[in-house]
Short mmCIF file of C-alpha atoms and ligand atoms in Angstrom, two decimals:
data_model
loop_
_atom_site.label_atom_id
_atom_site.label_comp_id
_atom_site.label_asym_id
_atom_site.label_seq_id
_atom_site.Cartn_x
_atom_site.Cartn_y
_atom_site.Cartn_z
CA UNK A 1 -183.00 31.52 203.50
CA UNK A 2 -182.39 30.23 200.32
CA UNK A 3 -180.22 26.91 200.22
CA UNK A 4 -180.50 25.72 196.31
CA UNK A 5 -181.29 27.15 193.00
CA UNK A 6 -182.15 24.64 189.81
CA UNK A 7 -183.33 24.78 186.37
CA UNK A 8 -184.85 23.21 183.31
CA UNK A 9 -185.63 23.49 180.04
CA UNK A 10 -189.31 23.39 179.67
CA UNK A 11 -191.72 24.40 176.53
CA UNK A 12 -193.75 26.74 175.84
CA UNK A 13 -197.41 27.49 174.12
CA UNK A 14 -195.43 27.52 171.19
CA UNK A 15 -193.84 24.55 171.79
CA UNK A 16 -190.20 26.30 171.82
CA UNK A 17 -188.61 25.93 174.87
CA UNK A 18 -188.27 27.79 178.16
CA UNK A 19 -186.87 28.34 181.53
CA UNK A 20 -188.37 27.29 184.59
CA UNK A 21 -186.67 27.83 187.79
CA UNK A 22 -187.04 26.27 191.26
CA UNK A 23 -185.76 27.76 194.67
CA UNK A 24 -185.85 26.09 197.63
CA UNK A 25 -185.26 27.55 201.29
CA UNK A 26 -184.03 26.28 204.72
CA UNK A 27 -187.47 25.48 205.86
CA UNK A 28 -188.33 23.34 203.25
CA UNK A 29 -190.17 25.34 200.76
CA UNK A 30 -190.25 24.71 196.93
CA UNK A 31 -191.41 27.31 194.64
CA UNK A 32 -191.52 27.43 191.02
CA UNK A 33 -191.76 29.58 188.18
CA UNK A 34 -191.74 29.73 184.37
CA UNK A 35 -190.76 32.29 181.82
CA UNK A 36 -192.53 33.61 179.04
CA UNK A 37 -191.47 34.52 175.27
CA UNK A 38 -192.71 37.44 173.01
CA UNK A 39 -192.98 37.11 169.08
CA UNK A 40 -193.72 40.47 168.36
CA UNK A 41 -190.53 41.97 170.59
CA UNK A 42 -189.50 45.45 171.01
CA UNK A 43 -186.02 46.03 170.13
CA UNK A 44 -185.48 47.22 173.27
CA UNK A 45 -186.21 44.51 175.25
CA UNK A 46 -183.91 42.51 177.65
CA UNK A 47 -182.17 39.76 176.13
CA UNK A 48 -183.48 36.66 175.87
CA UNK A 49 -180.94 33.86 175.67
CA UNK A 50 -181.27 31.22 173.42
CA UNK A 51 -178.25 28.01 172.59
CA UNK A 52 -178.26 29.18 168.92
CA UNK A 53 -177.20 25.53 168.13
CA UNK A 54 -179.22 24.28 165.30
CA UNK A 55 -179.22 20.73 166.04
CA UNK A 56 -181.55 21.47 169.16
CA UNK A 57 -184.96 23.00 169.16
CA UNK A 58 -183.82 25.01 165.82
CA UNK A 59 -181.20 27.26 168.12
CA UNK A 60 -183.73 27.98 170.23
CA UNK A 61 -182.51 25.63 173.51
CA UNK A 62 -181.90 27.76 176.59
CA UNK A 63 -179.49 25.01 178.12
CA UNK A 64 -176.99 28.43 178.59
CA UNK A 65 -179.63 29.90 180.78
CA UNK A 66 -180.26 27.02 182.49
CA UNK A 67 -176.23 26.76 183.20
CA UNK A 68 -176.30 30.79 184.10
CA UNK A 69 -178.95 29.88 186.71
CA UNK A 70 -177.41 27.04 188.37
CA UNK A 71 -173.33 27.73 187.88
CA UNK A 72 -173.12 31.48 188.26
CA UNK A 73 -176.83 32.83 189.57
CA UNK A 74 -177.24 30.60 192.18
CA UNK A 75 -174.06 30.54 194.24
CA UNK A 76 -174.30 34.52 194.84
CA UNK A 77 -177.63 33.60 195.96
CA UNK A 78 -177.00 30.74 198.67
CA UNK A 79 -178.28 32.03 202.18
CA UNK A 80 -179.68 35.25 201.22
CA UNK A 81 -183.18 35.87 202.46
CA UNK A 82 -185.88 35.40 199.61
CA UNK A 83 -187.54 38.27 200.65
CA UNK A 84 -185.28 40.36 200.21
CA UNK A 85 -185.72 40.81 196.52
CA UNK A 86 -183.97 43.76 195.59
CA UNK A 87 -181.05 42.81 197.16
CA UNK A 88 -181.93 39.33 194.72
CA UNK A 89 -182.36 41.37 191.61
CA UNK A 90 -180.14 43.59 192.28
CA UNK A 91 -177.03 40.79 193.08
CA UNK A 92 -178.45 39.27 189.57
CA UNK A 93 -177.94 42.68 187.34
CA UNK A 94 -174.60 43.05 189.22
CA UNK A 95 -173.33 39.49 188.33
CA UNK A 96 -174.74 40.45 184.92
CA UNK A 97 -173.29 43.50 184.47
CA UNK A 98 -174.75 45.09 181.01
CA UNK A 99 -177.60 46.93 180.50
CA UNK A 100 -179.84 44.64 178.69
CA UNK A 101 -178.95 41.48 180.61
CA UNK A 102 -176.96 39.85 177.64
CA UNK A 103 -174.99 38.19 178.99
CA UNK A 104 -176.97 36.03 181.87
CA UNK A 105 -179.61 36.22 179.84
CA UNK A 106 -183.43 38.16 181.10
CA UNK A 107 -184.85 34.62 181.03
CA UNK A 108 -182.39 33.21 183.38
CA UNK A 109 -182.87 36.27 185.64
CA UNK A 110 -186.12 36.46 185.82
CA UNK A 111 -186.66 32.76 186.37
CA UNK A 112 -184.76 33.24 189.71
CA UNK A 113 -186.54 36.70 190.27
CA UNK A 114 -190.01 35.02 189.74
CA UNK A 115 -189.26 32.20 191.98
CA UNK A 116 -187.59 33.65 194.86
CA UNK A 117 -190.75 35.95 194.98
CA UNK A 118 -193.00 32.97 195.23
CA UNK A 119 -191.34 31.13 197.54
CA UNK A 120 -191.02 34.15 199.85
CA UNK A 121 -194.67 34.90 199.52
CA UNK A 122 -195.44 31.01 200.76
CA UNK A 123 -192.11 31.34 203.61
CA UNK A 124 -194.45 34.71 204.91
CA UNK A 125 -197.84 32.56 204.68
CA UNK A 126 -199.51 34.83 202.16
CA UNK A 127 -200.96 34.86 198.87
CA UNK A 128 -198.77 36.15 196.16
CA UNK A 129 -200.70 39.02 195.48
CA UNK A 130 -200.86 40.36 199.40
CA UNK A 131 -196.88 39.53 199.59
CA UNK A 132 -196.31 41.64 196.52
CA UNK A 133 -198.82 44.36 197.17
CA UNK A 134 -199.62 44.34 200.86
CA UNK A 135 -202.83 44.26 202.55
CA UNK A 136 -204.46 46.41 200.40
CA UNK A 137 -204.44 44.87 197.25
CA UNK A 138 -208.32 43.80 196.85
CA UNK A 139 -209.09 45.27 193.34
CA UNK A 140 -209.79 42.77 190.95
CA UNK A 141 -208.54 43.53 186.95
CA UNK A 142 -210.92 44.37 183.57
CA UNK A 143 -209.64 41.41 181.97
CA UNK A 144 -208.80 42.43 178.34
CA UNK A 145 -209.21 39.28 175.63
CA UNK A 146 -208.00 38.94 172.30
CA UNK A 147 -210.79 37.34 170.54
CA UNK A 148 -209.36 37.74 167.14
CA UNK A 149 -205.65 37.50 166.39
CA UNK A 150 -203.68 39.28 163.65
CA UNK A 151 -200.39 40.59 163.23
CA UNK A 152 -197.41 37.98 163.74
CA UNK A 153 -199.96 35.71 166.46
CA UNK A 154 -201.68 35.03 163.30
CA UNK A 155 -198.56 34.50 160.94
CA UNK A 156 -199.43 37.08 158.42
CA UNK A 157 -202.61 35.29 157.38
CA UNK A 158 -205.40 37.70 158.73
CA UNK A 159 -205.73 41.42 160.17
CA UNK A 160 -202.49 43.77 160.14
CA UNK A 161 -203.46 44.95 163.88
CA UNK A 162 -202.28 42.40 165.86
CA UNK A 163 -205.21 42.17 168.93
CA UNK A 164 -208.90 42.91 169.03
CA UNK A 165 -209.74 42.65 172.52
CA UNK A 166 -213.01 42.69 174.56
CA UNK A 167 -212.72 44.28 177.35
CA UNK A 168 -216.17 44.15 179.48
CA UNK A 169 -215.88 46.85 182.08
CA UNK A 170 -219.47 46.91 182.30
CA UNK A 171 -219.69 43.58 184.83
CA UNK A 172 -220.08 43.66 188.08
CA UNK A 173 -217.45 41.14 188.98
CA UNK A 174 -214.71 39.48 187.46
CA UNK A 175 -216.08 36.55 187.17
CA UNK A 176 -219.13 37.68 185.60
CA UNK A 177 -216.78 39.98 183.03
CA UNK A 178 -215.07 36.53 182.14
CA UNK A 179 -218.53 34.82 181.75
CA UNK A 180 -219.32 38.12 178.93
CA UNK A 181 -215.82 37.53 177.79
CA UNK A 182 -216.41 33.59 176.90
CA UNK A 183 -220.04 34.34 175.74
CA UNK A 184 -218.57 36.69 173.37
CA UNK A 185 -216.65 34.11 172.29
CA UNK A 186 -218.50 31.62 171.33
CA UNK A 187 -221.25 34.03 169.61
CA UNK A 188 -218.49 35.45 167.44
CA UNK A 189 -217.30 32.15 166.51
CA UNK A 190 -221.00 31.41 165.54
CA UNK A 191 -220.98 34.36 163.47
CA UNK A 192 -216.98 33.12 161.97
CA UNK A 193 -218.78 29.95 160.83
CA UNK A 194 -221.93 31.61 159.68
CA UNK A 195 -219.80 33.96 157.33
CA UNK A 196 -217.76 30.98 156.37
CA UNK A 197 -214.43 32.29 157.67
CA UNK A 198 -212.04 30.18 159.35
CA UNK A 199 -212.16 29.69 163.33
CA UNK A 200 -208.89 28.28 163.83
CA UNK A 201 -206.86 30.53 166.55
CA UNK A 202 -203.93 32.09 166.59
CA UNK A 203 -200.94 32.38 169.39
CA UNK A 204 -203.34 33.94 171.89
CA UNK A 205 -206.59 31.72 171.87
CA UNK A 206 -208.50 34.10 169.47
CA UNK A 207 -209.73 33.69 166.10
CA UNK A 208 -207.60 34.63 163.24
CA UNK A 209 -209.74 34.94 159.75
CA UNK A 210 -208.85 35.97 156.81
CA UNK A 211 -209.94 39.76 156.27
CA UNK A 212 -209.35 42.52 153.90
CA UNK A 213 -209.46 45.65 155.98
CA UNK A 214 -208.77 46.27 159.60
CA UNK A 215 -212.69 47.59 160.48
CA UNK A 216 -213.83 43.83 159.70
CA UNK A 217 -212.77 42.29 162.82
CA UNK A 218 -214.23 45.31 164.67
CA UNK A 219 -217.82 45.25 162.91
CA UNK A 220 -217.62 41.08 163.83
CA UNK A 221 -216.68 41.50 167.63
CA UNK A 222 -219.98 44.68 167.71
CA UNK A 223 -221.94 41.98 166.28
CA UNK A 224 -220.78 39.11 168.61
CA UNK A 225 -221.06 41.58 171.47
CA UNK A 226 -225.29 42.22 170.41
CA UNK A 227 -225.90 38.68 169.80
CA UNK A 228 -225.22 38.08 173.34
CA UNK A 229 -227.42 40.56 174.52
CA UNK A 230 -224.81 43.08 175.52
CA UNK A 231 -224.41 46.60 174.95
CA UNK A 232 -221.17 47.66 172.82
CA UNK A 233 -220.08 51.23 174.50
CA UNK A 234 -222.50 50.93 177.44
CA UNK A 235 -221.19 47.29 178.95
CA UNK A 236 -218.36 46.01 176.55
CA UNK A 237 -215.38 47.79 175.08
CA UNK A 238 -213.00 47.09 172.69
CA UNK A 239 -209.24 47.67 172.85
CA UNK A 240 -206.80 47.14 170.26
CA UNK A 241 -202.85 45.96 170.19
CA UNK A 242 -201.63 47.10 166.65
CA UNK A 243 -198.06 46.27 167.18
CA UNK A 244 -197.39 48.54 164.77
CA UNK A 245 -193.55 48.65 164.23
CA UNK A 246 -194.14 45.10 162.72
CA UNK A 247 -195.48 46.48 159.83
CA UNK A 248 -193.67 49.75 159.76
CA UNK A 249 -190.91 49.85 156.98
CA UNK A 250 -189.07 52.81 155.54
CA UNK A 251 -191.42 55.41 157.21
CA UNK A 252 -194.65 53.53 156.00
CA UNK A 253 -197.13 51.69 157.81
CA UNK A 254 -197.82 48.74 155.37
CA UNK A 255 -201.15 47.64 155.65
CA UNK A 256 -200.97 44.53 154.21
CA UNK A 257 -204.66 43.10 154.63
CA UNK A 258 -205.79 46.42 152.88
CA UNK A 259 -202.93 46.80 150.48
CA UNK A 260 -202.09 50.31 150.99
CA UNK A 261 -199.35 52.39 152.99
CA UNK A 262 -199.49 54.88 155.36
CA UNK A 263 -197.56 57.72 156.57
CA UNK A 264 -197.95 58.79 160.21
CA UNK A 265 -200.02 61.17 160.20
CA UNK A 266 -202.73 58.78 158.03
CA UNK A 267 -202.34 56.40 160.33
CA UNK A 268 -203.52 58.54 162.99
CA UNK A 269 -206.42 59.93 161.10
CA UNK A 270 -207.09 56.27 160.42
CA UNK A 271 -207.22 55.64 164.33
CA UNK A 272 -209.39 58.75 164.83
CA UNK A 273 -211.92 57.56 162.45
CA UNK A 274 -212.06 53.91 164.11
CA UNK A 275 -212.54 55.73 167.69
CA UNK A 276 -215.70 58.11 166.15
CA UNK A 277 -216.92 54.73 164.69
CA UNK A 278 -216.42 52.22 167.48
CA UNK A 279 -216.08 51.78 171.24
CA UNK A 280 -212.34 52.08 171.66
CA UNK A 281 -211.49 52.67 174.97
CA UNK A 282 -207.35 51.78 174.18
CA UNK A 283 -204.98 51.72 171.72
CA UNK A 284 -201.49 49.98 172.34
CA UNK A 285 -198.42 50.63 170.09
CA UNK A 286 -200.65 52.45 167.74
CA UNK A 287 -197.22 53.73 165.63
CA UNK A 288 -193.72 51.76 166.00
CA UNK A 289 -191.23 51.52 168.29
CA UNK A 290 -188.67 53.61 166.18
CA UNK A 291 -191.54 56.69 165.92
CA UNK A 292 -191.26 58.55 168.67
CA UNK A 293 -192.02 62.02 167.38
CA UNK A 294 -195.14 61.32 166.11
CA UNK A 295 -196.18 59.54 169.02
CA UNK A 296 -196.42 63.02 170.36
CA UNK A 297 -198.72 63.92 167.93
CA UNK A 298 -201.00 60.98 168.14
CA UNK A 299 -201.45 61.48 172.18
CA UNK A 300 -202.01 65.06 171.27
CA UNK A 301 -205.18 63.75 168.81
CA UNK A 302 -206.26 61.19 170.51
CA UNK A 303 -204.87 60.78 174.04
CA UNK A 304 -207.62 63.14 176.04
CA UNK A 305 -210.06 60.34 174.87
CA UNK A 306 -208.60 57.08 175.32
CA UNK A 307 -205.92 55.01 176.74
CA UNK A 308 -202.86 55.12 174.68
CA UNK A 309 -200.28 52.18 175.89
CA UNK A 310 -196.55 51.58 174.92
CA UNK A 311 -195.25 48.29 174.81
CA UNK A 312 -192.91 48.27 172.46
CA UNK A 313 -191.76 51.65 172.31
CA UNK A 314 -191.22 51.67 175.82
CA UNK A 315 -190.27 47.97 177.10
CA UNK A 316 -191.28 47.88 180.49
CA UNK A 317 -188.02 49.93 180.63
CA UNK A 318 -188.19 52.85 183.80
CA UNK A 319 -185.42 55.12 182.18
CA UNK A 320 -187.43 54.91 178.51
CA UNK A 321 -191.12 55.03 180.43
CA UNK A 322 -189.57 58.75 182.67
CA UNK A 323 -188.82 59.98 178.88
CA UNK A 324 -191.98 59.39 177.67
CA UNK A 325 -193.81 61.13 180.88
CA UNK A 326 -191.53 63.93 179.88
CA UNK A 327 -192.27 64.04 176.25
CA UNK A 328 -196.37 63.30 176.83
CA UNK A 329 -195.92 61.02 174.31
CA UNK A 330 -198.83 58.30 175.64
CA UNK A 331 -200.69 57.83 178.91
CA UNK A 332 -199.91 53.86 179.95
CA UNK A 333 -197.03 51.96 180.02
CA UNK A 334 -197.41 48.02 178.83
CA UNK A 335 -196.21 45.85 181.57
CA UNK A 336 -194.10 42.75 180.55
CA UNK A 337 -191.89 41.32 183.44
CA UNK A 338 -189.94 39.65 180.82
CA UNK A 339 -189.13 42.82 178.93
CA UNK A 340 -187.13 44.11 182.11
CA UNK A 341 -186.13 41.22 183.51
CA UNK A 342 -186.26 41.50 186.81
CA UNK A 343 -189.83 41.44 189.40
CA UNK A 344 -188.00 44.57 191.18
CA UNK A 345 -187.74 46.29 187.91
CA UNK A 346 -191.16 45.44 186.80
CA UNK A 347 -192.97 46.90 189.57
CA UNK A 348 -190.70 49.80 189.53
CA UNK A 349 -192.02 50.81 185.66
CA UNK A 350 -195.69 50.48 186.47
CA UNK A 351 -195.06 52.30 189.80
CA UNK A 352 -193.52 55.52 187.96
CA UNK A 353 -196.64 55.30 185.39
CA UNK A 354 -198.90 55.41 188.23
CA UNK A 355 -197.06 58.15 189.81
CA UNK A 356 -197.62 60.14 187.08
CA UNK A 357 -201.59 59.32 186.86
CA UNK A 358 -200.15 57.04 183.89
CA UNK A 359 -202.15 53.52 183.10
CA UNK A 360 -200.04 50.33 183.56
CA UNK A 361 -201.46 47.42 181.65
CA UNK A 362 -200.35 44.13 182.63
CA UNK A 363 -199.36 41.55 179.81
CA UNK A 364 -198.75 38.04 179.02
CA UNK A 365 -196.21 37.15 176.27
CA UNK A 366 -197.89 35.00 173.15
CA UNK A 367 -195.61 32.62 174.21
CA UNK A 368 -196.49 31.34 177.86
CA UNK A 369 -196.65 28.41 180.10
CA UNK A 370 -199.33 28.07 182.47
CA UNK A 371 -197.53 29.93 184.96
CA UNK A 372 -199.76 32.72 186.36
CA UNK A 373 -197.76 34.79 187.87
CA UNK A 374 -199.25 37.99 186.32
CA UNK A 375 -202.33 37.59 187.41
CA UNK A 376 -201.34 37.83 191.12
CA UNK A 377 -198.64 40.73 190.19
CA UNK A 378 -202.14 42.37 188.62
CA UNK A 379 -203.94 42.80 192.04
CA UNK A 380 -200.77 43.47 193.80
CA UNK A 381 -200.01 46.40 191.76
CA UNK A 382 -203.87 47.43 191.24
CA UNK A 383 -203.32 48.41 187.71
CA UNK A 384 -206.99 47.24 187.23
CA UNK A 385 -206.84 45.90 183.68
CA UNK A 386 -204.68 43.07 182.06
CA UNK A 387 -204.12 40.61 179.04
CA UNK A 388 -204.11 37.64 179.17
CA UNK A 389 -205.33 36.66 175.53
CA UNK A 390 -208.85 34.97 174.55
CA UNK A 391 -211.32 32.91 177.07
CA UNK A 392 -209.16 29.78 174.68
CA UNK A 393 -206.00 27.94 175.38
CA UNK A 394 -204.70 26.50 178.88
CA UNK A 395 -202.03 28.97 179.32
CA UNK A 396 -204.70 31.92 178.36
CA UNK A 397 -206.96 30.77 180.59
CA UNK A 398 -204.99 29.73 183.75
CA UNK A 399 -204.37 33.68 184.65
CA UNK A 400 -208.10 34.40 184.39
CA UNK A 401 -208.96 30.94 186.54
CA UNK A 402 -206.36 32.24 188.80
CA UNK A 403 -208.10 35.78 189.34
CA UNK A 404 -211.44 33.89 190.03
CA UNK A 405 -209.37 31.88 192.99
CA UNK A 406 -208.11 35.43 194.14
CA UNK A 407 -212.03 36.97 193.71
CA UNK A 408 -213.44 34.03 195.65
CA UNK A 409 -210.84 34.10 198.30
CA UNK A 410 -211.07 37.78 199.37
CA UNK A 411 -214.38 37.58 199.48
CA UNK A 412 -216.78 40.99 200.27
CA UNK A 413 -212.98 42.81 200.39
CA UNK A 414 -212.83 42.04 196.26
CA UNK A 415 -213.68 44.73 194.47
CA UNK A 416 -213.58 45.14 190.44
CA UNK A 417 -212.23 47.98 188.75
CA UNK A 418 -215.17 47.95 185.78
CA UNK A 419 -215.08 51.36 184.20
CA UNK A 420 -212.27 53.07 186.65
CA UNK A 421 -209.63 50.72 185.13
CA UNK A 422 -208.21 52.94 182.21
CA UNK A 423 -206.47 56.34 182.96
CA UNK A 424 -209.28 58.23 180.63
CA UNK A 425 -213.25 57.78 181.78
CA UNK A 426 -214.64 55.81 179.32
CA UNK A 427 -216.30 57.74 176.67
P1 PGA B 501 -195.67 39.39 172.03
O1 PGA B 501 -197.07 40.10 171.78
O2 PGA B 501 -195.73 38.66 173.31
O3 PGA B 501 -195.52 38.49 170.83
O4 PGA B 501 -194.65 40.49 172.05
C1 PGA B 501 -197.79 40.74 172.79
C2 PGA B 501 -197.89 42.22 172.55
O5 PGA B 501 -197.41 42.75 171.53
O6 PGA B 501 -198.45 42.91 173.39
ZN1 ZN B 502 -198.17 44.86 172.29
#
């Protein structure tokens, strides 16, 4: 039973600040959680509620939130059961009462939603993961790392696609995919300094050079992946995040770091080349957000070969995902719990993917704490990849330390998804 609700205001990776919520229940427990914060946002996400008064944190203070949390979320709470958390979520999108949680505020809400799950996972004596996704839930995730940053996580300053990540489904464990990851890593970073490029890193823990076509950073991560001893295609994929509707304007995809523009239907003869040429295994947010049409056509091209992922076309959002299945416009749905808002809603979005023999790809925010609740909410809902950034960076790396914990504790039940992680075989 849940007997008190509190907040603060915490910060972030970026060093902007954040929610993080504590419940704690009749029979003692404490559990916290924090909440994440995008930079590259769909426009369809949940709200996220920030003070907007400049003389704090730029406007960027969540001491509203906090106030939602503790002065209107947590007296509807008081003495319900924590595991009960629809009833929780859906009391919170009640109280709220719009569509995109304006006016509580998605990080308020899913502060609560976050910790009540925790706290109800310790009050049952279970690991997050089996309280979340029963018994069952022993396969461990392809973990997916941006190595090199672009886009927004590397403010303008490098590649237009925002994520080049490794993803080594060829391991035969977790922990040895995120020893391939960090080997990687370091060899491309070699490579960085050998070439003279910067090896500074962006939002996400991976490297963010300056380069003048979008090809570069894959030719450097093939290379990185070879000097390691490591087959690219055979052992080690690569997956990319363009976040395209940050560079789409007036129709156009502005490639900046190539200086030329693209219509659609370029752009996805520009993808089809880079899948002939390289081991691409998935493609997230290939074209924008505000696109939809020719999303159809690029899942039509492309989508019998590899995984093609919405994020911020779709926003973790069931009623936008069931459209999509309906208009075969992609084959994955991007999993963000702070996009939706709610833990109840989250697991409802990737459900209906996987229903419809759709990929769900778990996803931290470039803005994080060290909070790992993904990582758990990753085995629980077997989606058998995630991202979680580069082998770099505290909050990066505290989801993938948290997997090893969750490898090591189930022992000869683990089992790693390798190759059978994506919705399409790999090529
Ligand atoms: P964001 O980026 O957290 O800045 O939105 C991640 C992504 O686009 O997948
Ligand atoms: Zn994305």
């Amino acid at each position: 039973t849940i007997i008190g609700i509190s907040a603060r205001e915490i910060l972030d990776s970026r060093g902007n600040p954040t929610v993080e919520v504590e419940v704690t229940l009749a029979c003692g427990i404490r559990a916290r959680a924090a909440v994440p914060s995008g930079a590259s946002t769909g426009s369809r996400e949940a709200v996220e509620l920030r003070d907007g008064d400049p003389r704090r944190y730029g406007g960027k203070g969540v001491r509203t939130a906090l106030e939602h949390v503790e002065e209107r979320i947590g007296p509807d709470l008081i003495d319900l059961d924590a595991r009960d958390q629809k009833v929780i979520d859906d009391t919170m999108i009640a109280l709220d009462g719009t569509d995109n949680k304006a006016r509580l505020g998605a990080n308020a809400i899913l502060g609560v939603s976050l910790a009540c799950a925790r706290a109800a996972a310790e009050a049952s004596g279970l690991p997050l993961y089996h309280y979340l996704g029963g018994p069952g839930a022993t396969r461990l995730p392809v973990p997916c790392m941006n190595i090199l940053n672009g886009g927004v996580h590397a403010h303008g300053q490098g590649a237009d696609i925002q994520e080049f990540m490794l993803v080594p489904y060829g391991a035969g464990s977790f922990r040895e995919a995120l020893r391939w990851g960090a080997e990687v890593y370091h060899a491309l970073q070699g490579i960085l300094l050998k070439k003279g490029l910067s090896v500074g890193v962006g939002d996400e823990g991976g490297f963010a050079p300056q380069v003048h076509a979008n090809r570069e950073p894959l030719d450097l991560i093939v290379a990185a992946i070879e000097t390691v001893g490591l087959q690219p295609g055979a052992e080690v994929g690569i997956a990319m995040d363009s976040a395209s509707s940050e560079f789409y304007q007036d129709g156009k995809y502005h490639l900046h770091c190539e200086k030329r523009q693209l219509g659609s239907a370029e752009m996805i003869a520009y993808y089809a080349a880079l899948v002939d040429e390289y081991p691409l295994c998935l493609l997230e947010d290939g074209l924008a957000q505000d696109d939809w049409e020719n999303w159809k056509l690029l899942n039509r091209q492309l989508g019998d070969g590899i995984e093609l992922v919405g994020d911020d076309i779709f926003c973790t959002n069931p009623a936008i995902i069931a459209r999509a299945i309906t208009d075969q416009i992609a084959n994955a749905a991007l999993i963000k719990l702070n996009q939706i808002g709610t833990v109840t809603e989250t697991i409802a979005a990737a459900r209906l993917a996987q229903f419809h023999g759709w990929g769900a790809f778990v996803s931290h925010r470039s803005g994080e704490t060290v909070d790992s609740f993904i990582a758990d909410l990753t085995v629980a809902l077997d989606t058998g990849h995630l991202k979680s950034g580069a082998p770099c960076r505290g909050e990066r790396v505290e989801k993938y330390n948290q997997l090893l914990r969750i490898e090591e504790e189930l022992g000869t039940a683990a089992r790693f998804a390798g190759k059978t992680a994506f919705c399409r075989p790999i090529r």
